[in-house]
XYZ file of C-alpha atoms in Angstrom:
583
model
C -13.143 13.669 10.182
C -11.812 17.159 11.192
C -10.324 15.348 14.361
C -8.151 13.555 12.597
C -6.956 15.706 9.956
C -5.774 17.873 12.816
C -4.072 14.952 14.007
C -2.343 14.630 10.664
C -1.614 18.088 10.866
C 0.082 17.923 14.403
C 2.014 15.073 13.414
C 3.528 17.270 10.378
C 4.012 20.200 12.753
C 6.157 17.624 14.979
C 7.589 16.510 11.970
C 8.449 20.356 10.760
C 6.463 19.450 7.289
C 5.094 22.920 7.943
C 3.411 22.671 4.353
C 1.906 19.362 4.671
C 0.811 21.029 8.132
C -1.064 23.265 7.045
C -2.245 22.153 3.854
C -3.948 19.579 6.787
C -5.518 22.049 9.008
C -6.995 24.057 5.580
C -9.118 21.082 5.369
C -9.886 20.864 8.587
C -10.838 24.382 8.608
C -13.358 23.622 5.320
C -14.873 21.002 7.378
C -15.233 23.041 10.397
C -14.898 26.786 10.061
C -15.877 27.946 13.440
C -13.065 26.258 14.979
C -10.623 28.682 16.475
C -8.241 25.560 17.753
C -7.653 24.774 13.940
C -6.687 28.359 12.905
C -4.696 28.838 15.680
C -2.691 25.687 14.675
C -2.626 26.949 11.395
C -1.195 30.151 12.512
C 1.456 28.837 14.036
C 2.652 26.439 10.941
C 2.571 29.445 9.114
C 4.614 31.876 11.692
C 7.382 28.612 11.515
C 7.491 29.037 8.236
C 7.724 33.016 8.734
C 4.875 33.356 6.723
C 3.914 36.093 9.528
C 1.062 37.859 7.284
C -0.623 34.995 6.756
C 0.183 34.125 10.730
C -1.290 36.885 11.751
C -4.800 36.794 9.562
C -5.464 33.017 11.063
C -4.189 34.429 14.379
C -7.108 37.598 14.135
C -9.496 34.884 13.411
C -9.023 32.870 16.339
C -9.194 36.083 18.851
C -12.933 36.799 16.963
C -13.956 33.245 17.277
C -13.193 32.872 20.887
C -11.780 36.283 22.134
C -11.800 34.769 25.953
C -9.020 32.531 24.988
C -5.276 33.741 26.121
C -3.545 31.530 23.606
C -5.332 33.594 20.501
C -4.065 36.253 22.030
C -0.429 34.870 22.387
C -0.501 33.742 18.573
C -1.706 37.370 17.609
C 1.473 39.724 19.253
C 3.902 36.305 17.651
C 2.044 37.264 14.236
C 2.573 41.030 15.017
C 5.999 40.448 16.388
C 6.720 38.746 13.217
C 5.572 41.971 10.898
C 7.313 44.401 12.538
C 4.387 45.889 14.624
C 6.175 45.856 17.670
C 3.265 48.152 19.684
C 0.532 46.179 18.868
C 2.404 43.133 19.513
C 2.931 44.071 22.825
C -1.188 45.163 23.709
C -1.569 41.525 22.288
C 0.649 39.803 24.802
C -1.093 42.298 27.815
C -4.431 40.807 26.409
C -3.296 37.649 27.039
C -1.902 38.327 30.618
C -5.137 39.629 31.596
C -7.129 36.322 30.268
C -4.170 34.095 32.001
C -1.708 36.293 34.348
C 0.166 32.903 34.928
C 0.768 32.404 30.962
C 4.486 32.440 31.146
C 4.737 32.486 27.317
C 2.843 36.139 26.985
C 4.956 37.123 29.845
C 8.387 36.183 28.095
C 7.249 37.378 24.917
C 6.014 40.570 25.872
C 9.727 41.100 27.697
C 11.177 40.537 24.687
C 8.987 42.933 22.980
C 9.696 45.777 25.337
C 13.470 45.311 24.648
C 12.516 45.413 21.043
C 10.789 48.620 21.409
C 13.164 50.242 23.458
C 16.064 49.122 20.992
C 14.024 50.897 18.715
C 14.014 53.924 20.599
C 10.376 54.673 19.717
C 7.344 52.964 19.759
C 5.483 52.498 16.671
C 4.122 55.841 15.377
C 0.762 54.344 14.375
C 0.309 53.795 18.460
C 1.320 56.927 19.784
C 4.552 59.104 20.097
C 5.792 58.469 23.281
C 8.404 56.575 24.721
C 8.956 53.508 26.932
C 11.136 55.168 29.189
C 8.430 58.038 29.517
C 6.135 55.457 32.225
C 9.406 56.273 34.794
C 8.602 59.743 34.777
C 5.114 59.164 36.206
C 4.440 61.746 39.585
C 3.864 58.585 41.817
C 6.794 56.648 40.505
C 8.253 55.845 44.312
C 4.688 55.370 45.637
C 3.577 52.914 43.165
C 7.219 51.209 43.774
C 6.821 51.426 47.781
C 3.250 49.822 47.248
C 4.705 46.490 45.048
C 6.308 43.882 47.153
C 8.466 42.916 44.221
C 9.927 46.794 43.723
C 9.659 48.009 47.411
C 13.412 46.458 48.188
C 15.037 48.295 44.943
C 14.199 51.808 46.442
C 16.920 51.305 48.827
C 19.637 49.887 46.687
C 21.180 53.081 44.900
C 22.829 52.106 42.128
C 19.755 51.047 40.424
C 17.885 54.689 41.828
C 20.911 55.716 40.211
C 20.413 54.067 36.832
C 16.763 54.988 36.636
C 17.129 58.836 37.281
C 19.336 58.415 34.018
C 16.859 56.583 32.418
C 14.493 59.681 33.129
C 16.636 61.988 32.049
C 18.008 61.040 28.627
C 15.246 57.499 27.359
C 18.230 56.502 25.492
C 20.067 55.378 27.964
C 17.298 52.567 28.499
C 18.303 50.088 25.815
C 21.977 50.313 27.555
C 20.784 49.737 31.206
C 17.599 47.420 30.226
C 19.881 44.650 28.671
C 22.349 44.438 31.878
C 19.610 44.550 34.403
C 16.374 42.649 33.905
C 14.684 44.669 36.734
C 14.223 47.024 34.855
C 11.995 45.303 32.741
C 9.999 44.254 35.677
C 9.765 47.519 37.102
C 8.183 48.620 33.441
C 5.638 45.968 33.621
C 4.237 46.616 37.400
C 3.834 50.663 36.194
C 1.875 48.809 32.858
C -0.212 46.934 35.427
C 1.625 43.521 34.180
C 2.327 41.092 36.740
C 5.285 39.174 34.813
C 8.291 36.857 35.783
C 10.677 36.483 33.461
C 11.649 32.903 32.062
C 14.703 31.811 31.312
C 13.503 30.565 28.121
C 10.892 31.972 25.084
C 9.573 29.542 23.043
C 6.497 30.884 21.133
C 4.930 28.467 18.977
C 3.153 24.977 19.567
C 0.076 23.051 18.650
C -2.741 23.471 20.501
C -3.809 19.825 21.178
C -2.491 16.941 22.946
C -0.631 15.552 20.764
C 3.818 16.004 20.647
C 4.885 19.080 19.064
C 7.862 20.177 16.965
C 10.489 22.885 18.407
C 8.250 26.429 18.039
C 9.606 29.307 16.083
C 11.875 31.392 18.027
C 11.475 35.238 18.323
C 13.119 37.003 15.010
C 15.106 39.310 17.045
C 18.746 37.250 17.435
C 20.177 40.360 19.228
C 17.435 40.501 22.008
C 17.589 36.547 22.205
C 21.269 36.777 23.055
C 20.762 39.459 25.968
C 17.833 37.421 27.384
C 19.487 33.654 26.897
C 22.955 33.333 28.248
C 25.041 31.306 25.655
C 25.072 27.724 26.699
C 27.983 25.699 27.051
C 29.823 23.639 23.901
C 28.489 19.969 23.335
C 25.407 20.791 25.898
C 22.297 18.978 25.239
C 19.716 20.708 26.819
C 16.810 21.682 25.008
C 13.920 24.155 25.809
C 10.937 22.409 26.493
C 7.498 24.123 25.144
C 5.086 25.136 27.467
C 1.602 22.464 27.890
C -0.631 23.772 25.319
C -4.344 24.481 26.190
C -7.360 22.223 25.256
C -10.294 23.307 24.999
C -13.480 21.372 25.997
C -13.916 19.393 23.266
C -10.324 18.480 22.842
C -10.274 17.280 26.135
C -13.096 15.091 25.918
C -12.173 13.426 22.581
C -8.414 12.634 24.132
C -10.087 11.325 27.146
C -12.682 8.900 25.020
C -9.628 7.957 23.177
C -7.642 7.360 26.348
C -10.667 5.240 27.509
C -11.064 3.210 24.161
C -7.360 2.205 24.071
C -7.728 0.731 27.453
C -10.693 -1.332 26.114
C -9.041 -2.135 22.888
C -5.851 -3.722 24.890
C -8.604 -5.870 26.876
C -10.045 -6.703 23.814
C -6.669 -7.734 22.009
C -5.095 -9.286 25.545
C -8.713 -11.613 25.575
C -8.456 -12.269 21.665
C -4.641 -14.006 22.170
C -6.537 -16.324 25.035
C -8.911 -17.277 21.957
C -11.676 -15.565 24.140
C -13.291 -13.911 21.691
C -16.874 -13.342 22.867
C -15.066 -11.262 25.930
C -12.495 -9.739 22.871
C -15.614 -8.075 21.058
C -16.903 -6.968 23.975
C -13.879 -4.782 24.803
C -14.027 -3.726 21.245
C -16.993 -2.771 20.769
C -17.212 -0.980 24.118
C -13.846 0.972 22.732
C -15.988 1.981 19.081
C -18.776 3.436 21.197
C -16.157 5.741 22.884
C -13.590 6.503 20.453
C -14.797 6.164 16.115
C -11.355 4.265 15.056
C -11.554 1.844 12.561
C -9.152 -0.087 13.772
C -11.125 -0.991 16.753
C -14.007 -2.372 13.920
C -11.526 -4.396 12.302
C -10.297 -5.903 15.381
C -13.511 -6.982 16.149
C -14.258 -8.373 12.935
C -10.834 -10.056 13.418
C -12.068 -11.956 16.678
C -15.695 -12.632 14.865
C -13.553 -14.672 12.398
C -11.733 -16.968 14.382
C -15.043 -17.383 15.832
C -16.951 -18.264 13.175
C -19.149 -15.575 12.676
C -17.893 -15.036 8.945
C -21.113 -12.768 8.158
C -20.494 -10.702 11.422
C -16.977 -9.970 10.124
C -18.357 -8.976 6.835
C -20.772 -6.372 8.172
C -17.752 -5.281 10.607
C -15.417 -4.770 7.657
C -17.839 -3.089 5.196
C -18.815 -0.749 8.543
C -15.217 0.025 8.743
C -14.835 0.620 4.996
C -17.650 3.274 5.181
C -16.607 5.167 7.849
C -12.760 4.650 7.227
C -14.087 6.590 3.598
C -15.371 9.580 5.457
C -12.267 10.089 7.632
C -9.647 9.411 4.630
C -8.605 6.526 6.716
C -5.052 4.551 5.794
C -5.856 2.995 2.465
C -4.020 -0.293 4.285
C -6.547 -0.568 6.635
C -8.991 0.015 3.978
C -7.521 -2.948 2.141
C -7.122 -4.780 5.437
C -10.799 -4.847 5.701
C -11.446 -5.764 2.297
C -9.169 -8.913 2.279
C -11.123 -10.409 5.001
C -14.492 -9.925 3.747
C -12.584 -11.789 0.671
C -11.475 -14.746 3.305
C -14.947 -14.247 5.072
C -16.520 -15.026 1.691
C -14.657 -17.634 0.349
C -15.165 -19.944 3.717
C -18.942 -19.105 2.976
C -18.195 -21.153 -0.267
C -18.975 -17.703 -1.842
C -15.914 -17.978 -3.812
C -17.297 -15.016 -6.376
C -17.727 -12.337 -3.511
C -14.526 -13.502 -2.336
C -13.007 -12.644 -5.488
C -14.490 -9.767 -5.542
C -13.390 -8.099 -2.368
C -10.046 -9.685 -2.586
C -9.429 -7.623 -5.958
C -10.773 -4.299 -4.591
C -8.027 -5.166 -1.738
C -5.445 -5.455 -3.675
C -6.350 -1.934 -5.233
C -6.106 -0.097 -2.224
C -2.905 -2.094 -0.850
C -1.325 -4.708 -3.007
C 0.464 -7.628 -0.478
C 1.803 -11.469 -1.439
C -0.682 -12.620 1.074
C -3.885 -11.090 -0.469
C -2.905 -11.823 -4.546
C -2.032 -15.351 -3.607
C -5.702 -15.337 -2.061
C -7.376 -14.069 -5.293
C -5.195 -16.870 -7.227
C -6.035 -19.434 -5.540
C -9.896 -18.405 -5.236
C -9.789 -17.791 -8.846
C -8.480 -21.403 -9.604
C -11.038 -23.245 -7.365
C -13.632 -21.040 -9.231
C -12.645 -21.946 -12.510
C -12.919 -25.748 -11.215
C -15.984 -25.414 -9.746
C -17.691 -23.821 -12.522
C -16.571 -26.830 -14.864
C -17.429 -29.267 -12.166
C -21.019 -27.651 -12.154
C -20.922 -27.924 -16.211
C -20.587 -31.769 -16.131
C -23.638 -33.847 -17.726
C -23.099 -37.083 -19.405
C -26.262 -37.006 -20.824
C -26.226 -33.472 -22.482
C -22.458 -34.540 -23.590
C -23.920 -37.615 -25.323
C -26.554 -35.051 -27.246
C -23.383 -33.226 -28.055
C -21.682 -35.745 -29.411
C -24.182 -37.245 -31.266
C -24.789 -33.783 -33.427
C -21.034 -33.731 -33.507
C -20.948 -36.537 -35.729
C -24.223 -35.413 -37.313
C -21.987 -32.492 -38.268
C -19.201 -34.358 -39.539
C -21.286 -36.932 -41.941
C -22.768 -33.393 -43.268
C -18.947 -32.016 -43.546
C -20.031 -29.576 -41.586
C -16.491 -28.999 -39.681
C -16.770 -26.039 -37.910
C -20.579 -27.317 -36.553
C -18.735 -30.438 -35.358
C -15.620 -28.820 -33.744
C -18.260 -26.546 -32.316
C -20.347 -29.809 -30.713
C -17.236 -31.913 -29.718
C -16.179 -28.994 -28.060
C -19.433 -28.887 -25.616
C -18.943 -32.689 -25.105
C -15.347 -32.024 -23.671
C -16.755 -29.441 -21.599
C -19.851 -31.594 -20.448
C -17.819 -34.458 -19.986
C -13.588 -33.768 -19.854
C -12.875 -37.416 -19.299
C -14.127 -39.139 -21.888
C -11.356 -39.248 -24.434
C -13.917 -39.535 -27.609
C -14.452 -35.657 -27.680
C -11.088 -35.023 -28.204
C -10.477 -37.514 -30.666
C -13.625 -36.621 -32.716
C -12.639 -32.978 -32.180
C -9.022 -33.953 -33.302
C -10.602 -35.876 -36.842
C -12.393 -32.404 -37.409
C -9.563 -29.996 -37.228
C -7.757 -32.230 -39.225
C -10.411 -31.537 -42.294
C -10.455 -28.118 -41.324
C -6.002 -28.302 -41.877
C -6.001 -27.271 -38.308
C -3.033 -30.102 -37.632
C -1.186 -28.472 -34.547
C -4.858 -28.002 -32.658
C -5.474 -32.018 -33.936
C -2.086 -33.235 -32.045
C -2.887 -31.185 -29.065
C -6.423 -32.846 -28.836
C -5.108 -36.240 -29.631
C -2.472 -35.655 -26.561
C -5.451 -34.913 -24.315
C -7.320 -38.036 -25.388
C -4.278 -40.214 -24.561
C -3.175 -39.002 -21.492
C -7.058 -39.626 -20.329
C -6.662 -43.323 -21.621
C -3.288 -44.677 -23.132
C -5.072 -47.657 -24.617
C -7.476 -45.005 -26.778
C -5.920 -46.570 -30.452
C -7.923 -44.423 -32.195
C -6.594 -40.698 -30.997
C -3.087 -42.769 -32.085
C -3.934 -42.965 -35.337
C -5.801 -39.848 -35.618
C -2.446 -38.030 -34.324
C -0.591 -40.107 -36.920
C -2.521 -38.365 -39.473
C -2.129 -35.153 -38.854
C 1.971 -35.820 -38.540
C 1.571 -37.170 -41.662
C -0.175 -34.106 -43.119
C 2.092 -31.663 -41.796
C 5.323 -34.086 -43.560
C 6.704 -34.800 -40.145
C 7.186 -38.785 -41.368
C 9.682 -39.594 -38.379
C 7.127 -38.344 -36.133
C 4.233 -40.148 -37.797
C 6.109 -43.095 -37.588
C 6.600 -42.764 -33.890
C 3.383 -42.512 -33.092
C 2.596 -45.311 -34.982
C 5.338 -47.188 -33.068
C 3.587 -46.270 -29.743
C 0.164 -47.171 -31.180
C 1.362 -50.787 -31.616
C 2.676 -50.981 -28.169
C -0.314 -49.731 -26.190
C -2.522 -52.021 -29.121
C -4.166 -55.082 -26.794
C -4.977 -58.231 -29.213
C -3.634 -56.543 -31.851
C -6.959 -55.385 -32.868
C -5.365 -52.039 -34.832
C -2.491 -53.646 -35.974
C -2.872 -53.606 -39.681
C -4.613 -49.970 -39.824
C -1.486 -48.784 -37.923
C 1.293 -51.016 -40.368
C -0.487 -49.009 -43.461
C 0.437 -45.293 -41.636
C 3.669 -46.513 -40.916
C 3.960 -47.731 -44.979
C 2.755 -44.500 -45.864
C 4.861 -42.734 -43.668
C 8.033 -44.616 -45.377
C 6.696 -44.299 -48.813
C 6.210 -40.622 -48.403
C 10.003 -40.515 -47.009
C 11.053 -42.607 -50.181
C 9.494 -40.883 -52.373
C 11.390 -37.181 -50.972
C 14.329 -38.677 -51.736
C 13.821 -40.260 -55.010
C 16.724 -38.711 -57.586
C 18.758 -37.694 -54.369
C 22.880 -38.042 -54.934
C 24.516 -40.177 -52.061
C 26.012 -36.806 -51.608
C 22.841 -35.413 -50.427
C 21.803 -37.673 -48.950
C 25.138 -37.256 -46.195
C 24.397 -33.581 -46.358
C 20.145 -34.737 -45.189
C 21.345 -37.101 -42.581
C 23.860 -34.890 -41.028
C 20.964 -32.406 -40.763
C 19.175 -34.911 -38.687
C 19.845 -34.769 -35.338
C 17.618 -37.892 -34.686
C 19.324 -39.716 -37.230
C 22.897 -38.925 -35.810
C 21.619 -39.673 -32.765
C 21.092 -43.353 -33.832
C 24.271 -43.759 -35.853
C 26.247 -42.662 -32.863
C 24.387 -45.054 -30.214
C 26.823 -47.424 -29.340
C 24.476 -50.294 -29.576
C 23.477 -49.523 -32.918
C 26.923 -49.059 -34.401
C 27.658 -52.669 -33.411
C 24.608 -53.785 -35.112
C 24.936 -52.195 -38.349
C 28.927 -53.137 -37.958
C 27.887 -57.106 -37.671
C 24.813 -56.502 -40.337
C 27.483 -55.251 -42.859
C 29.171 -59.087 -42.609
C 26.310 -60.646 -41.955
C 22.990 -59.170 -43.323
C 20.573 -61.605 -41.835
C 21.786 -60.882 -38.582
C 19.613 -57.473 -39.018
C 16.743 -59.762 -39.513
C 17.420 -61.279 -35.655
C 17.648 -57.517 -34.180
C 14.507 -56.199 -35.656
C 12.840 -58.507 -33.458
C 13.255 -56.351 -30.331
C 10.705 -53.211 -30.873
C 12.862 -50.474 -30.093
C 15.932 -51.838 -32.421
C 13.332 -52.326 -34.971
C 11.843 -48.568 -34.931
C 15.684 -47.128 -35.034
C 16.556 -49.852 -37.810
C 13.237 -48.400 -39.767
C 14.260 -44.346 -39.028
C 17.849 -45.590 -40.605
C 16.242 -47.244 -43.741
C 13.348 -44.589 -44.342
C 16.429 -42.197 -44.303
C 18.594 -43.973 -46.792
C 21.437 -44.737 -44.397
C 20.677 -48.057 -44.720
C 19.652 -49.433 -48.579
C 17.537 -52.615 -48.839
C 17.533 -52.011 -52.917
């Protein structure tokens, strides 16, 4: 889990999200506190923030947790640099040339630190009160020099025997001739002990692991920067490149397992697009037992699916759920995982696990794909459930107490056992009807015309939910409607075996019209029929005004018209409305 929190942390750094960066390797650190790699990562997100008290507290703890390591070291004299304690910068950077005296890094730094010092004039007092400059006075100066293959050669060039006799006599004069003549600084070093050469560049911060870094912090010191790094030309794009950073064992094993499980994984996914799939989780697996990715356990569980082996991709994607918890995996993977043990499920015929999973998916991740899944599941669960609840023998019981119910006016009892016979059997039009006769006692007349239009649509020729649908029209004083439905009944009424039940609605239904507009002006009774839109529907039918135009010459020609049924039902509408007066 640590491992890849550092990642995280790295990819920050490289990202310069030097907060995010280090908020990352903090929890690293709680995770595993004896890790000097993780506070010397830290150290460096906090010197590029210039945060260099901070810096240099992570950079202290990495020297005491592995004091043999040059990089510490390094990340010490930048936090020290940083502060403004220039001296023990500079023993920090020796330290780190005498762990690694081919660290380029500690040798650029420390250069830069000498100029610093001797731009200062004085060391810092807390170290001692001598001077840089003072080393050139030593007895054996041209010994020492004569003995070094690197400063034998600049004995016999006088001008620079010239410059350091100056240097010797007034120190001053070494910030002036140490910026125009770098062997200066090299001849400083060899009397230290420091074998150096000076880069041309001095980046000082990275990330010590394998992964990309973002450009380091530079030195603070602009002035020194400019005397050590010529200007470069206008429009150039070159870019100094950091230095490799060191690994340490563990590092180095854990990026070569991962180097080792990606090569497995791309067998693995190369073997799954041939639809071999045995040889696919073989590659994957192999790459979980070298590298803990989840990915690699969802692959696999990926390739067990097209397989077949729907419970093998289960206990892959709950394996990779558990450990994908402990790492703070990518809550899309996480839901990843989760929709499959959904899809695994539901081709189990498991369709309540498969809900199940696919809803915790679609709280870690929400996609299309997934909620169309839990839809659809949900749907065939809902059918299934109601498939399972069919019984035409405990629907008979039902609806045998319904009308038990109903003879005892006991309404809400019947609705209640009509209701279970719809359930036990939803085809059989009789529970809605006798569910439909119940509401109607109950004044429940919307609910009655819904039930009535269930009982139809099962069977058309079902007279009885007709009539029952008739009633409650009537009962709610929608007459046109009841006499509609009457109209229908009669067509769909075989033999004629209803005929006279349904003639008396339709009477009623006309009576009850009659009688709303008994005492009405003729006046009013424009004013009603303009508020009709069915009626001036029917009065501006083409058709009809033809009929009613030849009916006013010749009444008994209405007689001949009413014979077709749908004439007949508009000629009724007319009369029940009082456009047309038969007295």
């Amino acid at each position: 889990m640590a491992d890849g929190l550092k990642a995280e942390g790295n990819q920050a750094f490289a990202a310069k999200n030097f907060d995010q960066a280090i908020e990352k390797f903090s929890q690293a650190i709680e995770l595993e506190p004896t890790n000097h790699v993780l506070y010397s990562n830290r150290s460096g997100a906090y010197a590029s923030k210039k945060d260099f008290a901070k810096a240099l507290e992570d950079a202290v703890k990495t020297t005491e947790l592995k004091p043999d390591w040059a990089k510490g070291w390094g990340r010490k004299g930048s936090a020290l640099h940083g502060v403004g304690e220039l001296t023990k910068a500079a023993d920090a950077y020796e330290q780190a040339l005498k762990l690694d005296p081919t660290n380029s890094q500690a040798k650029s730094d420390l250069a830069v630190v000498t100029q610093k010092i001797a731009a200062n004039g004085a060391s810092n007092p807390k170290r001692s009160n001598s001077h840089p400059a003072d080393c050139f006075k030593d007895p054996v100066l041209i010994p020492k020099m004569a003995a070094n293959p690197k400063t034998r050669k600049w004995l016999d060039d006088p001008e620079f025997m010239a410059k350091l006799q100056r240097i010797i006599e007034n120190p001053k004069e070494m910030l002036t001739e140490i910026t125009k003549d770098k062997r200066l600084i090299e001849l400083y070093c060899v009397l230290q002990g420091i074998d150096m050469e000076l880069p041309e560049s001095t980046p000082t911060n990275g990330v010590d692991s394998n992964m990309e870094e973002a450009p380091p912090y530079r030195n603070p010191d602009p002035d020194l920067q400019q005397a050590n790094h010529p200007q470069k030309a206008p429009g150039s794009k070159e870019e100094a490149v950091p230095d490799p950073e060191d690994e340490d064992e563990d590092a180095a094993s854990s990026r070569k397992a991962k180097e080792a499980a990606e090569a497995e994984k791309k067998l693995g996914t190369e073997n799954y697009k041939k639809r071999q799939f045995d040889a696919a989780i073989e590659h994957y697996s192999k790459a979980w037992d070298l590298h803990k990715d989840i990915t690699y356990l969802t692959n696999m569980s990926a390739a067990k699916f097209e397989k077949g082996d729907f419970e093998g991709a289960i206990q892959d994607c709950k394996k990779a759920i558990e450990e994908g918890r402990e790492v703070l995996a990518d809550f899309k993977i996480i839901a990843k995982a989760f929709g499959r043990i959904g899809t695994s499920y539901e081709r189990l015929g498991d369709l309540p696990q498969a809900i199940v999973n696919y809803q915790k998916s679609l709280t870690e991740h929400r996609t299309p794909d997934v909620l169309n899944k839990l839809r659809a599941a949900e749907k065939a669960q809902i059918k299934a459930e109601k498939e399972a609840y069919i019984n035409p023998e405990e629907a008979e019981k039902a609806r045998e107490l319904g009308n038990q119910k109903f003879k005892e006016a006991d309404w809400p009892g019947a609705v209640e056992a009509y209701s279970e016979m719809t359930k036990r059997a939803p085809n059989d039009p009789r529970g809605y009807s006798n569910r439909a006769a119940a509401l109607i006692k109950l004044m429940t007349f919307p609910g009655a015309v819904s039930d009535c239009n269930e009982a139809i649509k099962i069977d058309p020729r079902f007279i009885r939910a007709y009539l029952r649908k008739a009633q409650a029209y009537f009962a709610m004083k929608e007459y046109t409607k009841c006499f509609d439905v009457c109209t229908e009944a009669m067509e769909h009424d075989e033999g004629r075996v209803n005929h006279k039940e349904i003639e008396q609605q339709q009477e009623k239904a006309l009576q009850a019209q009659y009688a709303g507009r008994d005492g009405e002006t003729e006046e009013e009774t424009m004013e009603r029929i303009q508020r009709d839109p069915e009626i001036m529907g029917i009065l501006q039918d083409p058709i009809m005004q033809s009929i009613l135009q030849q009916a006013k010459g010749d009444p008994s020609a209405l007689q001949e018209h009413m014979k077709n049924a749908g004439i007949r039902s508009k000629i009724t509408k007319l009369i029940a409305a009082g456009v047309i007066r038969t007295r």
